[in-house]
Coordinates of C-alpha atoms in Angstrom, one line a residue:
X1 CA -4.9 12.5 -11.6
X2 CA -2.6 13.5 -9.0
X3 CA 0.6 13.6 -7.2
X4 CA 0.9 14.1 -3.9
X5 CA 4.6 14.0 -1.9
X6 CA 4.9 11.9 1.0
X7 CA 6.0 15.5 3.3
X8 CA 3.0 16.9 1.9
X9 CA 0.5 13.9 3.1
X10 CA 2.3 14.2 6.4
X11 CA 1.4 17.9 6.5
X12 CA -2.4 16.8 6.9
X13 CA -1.5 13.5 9.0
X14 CA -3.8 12.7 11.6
X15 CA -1.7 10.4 13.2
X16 CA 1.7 11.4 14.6
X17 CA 4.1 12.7 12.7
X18 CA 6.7 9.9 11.1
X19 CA 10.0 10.6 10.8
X20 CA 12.7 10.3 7.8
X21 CA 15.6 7.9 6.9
X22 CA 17.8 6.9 3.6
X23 CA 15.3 6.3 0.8
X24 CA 15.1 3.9 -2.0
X25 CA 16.6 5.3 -4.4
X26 CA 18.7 7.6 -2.1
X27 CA 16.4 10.0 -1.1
X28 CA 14.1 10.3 1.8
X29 CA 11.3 7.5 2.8
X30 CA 8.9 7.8 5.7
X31 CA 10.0 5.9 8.7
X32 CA 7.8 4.3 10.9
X33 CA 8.2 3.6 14.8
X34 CA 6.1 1.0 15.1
X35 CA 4.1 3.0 17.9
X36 CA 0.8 3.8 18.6
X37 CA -0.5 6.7 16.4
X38 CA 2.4 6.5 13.9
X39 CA 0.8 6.8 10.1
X40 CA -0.1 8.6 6.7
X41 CA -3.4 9.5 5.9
X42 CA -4.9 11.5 3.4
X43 CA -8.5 12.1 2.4
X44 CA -11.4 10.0 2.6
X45 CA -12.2 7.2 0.4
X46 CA -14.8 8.0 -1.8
X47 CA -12.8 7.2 -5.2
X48 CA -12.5 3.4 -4.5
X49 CA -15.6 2.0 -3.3
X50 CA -17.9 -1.3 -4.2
X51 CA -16.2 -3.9 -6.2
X52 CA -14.0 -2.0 -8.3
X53 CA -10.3 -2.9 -9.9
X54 CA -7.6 -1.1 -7.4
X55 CA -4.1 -1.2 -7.1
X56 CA -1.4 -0.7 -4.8
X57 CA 2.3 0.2 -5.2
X58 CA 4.9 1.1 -2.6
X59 CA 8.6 0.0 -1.8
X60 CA 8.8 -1.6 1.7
X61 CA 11.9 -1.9 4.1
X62 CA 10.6 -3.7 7.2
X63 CA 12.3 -3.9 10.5
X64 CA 10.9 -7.0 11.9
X65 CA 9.0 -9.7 8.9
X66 CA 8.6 -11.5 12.0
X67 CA 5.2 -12.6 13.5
X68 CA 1.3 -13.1 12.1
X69 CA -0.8 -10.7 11.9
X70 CA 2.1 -8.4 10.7
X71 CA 2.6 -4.5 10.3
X72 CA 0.2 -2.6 7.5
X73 CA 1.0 -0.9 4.2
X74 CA -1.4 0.3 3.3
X75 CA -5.5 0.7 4.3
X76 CA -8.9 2.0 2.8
X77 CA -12.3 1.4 3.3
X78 CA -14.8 1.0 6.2
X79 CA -14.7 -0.9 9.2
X80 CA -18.8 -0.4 9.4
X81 CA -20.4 -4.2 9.4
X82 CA -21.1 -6.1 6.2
X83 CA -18.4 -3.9 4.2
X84 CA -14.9 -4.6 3.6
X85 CA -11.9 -3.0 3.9
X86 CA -8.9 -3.4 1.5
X87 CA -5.2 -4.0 3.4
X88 CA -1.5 -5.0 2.6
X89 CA 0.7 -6.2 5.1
X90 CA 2.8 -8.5 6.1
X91 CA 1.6 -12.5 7.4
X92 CA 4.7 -14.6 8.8
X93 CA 7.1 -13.0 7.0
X94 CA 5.5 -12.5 3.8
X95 CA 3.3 -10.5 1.6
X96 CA -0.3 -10.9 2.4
X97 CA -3.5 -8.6 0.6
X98 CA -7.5 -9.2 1.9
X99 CA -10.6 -7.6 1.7
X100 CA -11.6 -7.7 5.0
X101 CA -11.7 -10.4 7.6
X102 CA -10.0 -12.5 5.1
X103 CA -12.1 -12.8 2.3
X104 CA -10.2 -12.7 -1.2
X105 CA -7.0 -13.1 1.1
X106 CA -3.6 -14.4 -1.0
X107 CA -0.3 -15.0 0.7
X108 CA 2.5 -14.4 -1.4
X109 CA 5.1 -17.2 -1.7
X110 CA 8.4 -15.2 -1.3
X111 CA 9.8 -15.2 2.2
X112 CA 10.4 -11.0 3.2
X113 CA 14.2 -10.5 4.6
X114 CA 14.1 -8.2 7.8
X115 CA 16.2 -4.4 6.6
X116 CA 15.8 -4.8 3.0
X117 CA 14.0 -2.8 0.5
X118 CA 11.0 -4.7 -1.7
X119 CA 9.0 -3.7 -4.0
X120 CA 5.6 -4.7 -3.0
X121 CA 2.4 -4.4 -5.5
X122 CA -1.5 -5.7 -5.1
X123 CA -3.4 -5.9 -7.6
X124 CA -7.3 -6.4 -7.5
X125 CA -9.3 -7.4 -10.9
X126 CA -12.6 -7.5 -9.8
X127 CA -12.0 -10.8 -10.6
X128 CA -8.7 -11.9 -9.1
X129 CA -6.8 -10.8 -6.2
X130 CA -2.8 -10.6 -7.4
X131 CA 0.2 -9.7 -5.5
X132 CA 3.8 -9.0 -7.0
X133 CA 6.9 -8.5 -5.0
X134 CA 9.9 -7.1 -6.9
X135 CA 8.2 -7.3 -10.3
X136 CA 7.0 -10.6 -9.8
X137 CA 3.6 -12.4 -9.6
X138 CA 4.1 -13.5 -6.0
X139 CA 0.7 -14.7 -5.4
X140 CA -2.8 -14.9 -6.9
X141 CA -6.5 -16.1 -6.2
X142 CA -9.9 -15.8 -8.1
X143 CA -12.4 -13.6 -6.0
X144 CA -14.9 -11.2 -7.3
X145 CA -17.2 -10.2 -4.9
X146 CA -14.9 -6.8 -3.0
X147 CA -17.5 -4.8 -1.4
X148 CA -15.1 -1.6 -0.6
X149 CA -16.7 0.6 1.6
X150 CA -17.1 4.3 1.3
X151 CA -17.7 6.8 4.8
X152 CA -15.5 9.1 6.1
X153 CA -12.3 7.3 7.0
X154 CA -9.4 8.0 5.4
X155 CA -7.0 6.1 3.3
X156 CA -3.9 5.0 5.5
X157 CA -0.3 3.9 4.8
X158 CA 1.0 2.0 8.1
X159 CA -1.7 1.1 10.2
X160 CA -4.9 -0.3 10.0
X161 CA -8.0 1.1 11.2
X162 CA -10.2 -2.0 13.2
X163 CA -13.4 -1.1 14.8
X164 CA -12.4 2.6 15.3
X165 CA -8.9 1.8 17.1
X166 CA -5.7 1.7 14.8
X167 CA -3.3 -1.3 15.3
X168 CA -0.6 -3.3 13.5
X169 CA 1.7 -0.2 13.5
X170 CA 4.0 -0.9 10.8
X171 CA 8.2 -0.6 11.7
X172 CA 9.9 0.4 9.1
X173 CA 10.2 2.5 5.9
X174 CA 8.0 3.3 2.8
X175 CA 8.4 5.2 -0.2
X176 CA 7.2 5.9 -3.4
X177 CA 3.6 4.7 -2.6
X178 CA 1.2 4.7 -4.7
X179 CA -2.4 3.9 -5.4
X180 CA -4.5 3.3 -9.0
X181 CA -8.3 3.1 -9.0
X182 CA -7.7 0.4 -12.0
X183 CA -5.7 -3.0 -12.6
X184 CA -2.3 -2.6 -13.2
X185 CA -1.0 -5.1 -15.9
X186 CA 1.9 -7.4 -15.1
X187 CA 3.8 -5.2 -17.7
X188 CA 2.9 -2.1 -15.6
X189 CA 4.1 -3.9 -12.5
X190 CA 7.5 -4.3 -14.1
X191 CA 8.0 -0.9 -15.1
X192 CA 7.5 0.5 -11.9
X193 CA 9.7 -1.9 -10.3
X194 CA 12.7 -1.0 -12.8
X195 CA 11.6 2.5 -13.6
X196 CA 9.5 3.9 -10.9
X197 CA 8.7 7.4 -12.4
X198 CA 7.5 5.9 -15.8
X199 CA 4.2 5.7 -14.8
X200 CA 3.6 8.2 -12.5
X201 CA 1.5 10.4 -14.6
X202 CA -0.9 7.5 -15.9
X203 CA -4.6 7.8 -16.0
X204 CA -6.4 6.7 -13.0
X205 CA -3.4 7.5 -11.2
X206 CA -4.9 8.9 -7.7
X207 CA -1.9 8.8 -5.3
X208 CA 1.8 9.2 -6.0
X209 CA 4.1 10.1 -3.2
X210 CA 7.6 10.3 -4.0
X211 CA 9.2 10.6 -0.3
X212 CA 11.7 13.6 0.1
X213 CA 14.5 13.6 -3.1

């Protein structure tokens, strides 16, 4: 279990350094560019690997929802062949989660406003893939056959990592991300999205990062 603050993540960023702007809940959130090399990373993925329940949790303010393929999350895995990588980002203008050249893909149904904050949540069962946007189910589809890779690339929040080159630079803001190696429940989803620090010393917690405040 750990918690991790977003300035600390930055500290060991290997992409250039985000900036800050006005937070959810009226702190600091990492701002995004939208530029080449702009991200969070920190430590490899060798937690979440193979087909294993994971969950993602961050509140999203998005500069542009415009265009397909649309700016990242959030990123982990591998981009070696024959293993799949685990991403959140936008699709037209709406929440989209995959496991890799679209397998397990599901596009949520709520259309993202441009300069407003979401909640955004994906959940993986290892035998569903489920998204959530403001404490809502949002989107769901049976799959059950993740294969997240383990290696030495790192867990990212706004960019993706695609044969080696980073790309779909997100514009925008995040805070409060977080990631679970485990299924949140639709009651856990809820919580967060009306009480944010509730949970945020759960087991199976392995990423919480509250941004500035």
């Amino acid at each position: 279990l750990t918690e991790v603050r977003a300035d600390q993540a930055v500290a060991t960023n290997t992409g250039a350094l985000p900036g800050w702007a006005f937070g959810k809940d009226g702190g600091g959130a990492v701002s995004f560019p939208g530029s080449a090399g702009n991200r969070i990373t920190f430590g490899n993925n060798s937690v979440v690997t193979g087909n294993v329940a994971v969950s993602t949790s961050v509140w999203a303010w998005f500069t542009n929802t415009a265009g397909s393929p649309g700016e990242v999350t959030v990123n982990f895995g591998t981009d070696i062949a024959n293993q799949e990588i685990f991403i959140a980002r936008l699709s037209t203008g709406k929440f989209y989660s995959e496991f890799g050249a679209g397998t397990g893909a599901v596009t949520g149904a709520t259309t993202l406003v441009a300069k407003t904050w979401y909640h955004l949540v994906s959940v993986y069962t290892t035998t569903a893939n489920n998204i959530y946007v403001n404490g809502g189910l949002d989107g769901t589809t049976a799959y059950s056959s993740a294969n997240i890779g383990a290696g030495t690339l790192q867990f990212s929040w706004g960019s993706f990592l695609n044969a080696g080159t980073y790309q779909l630079e997100m514009a925008g803001r995040l805070d409060d991300m977080r990631i679970y190696n485990r299924a949140l429940s639709a009651a856990e989803v809820k919580t967060i999205y009306n009480r944010p620090w509730d949970l945020r010393w759960q087991p199976n917690t392995l990423f919480v990062a509250r941004s500035g405040g």
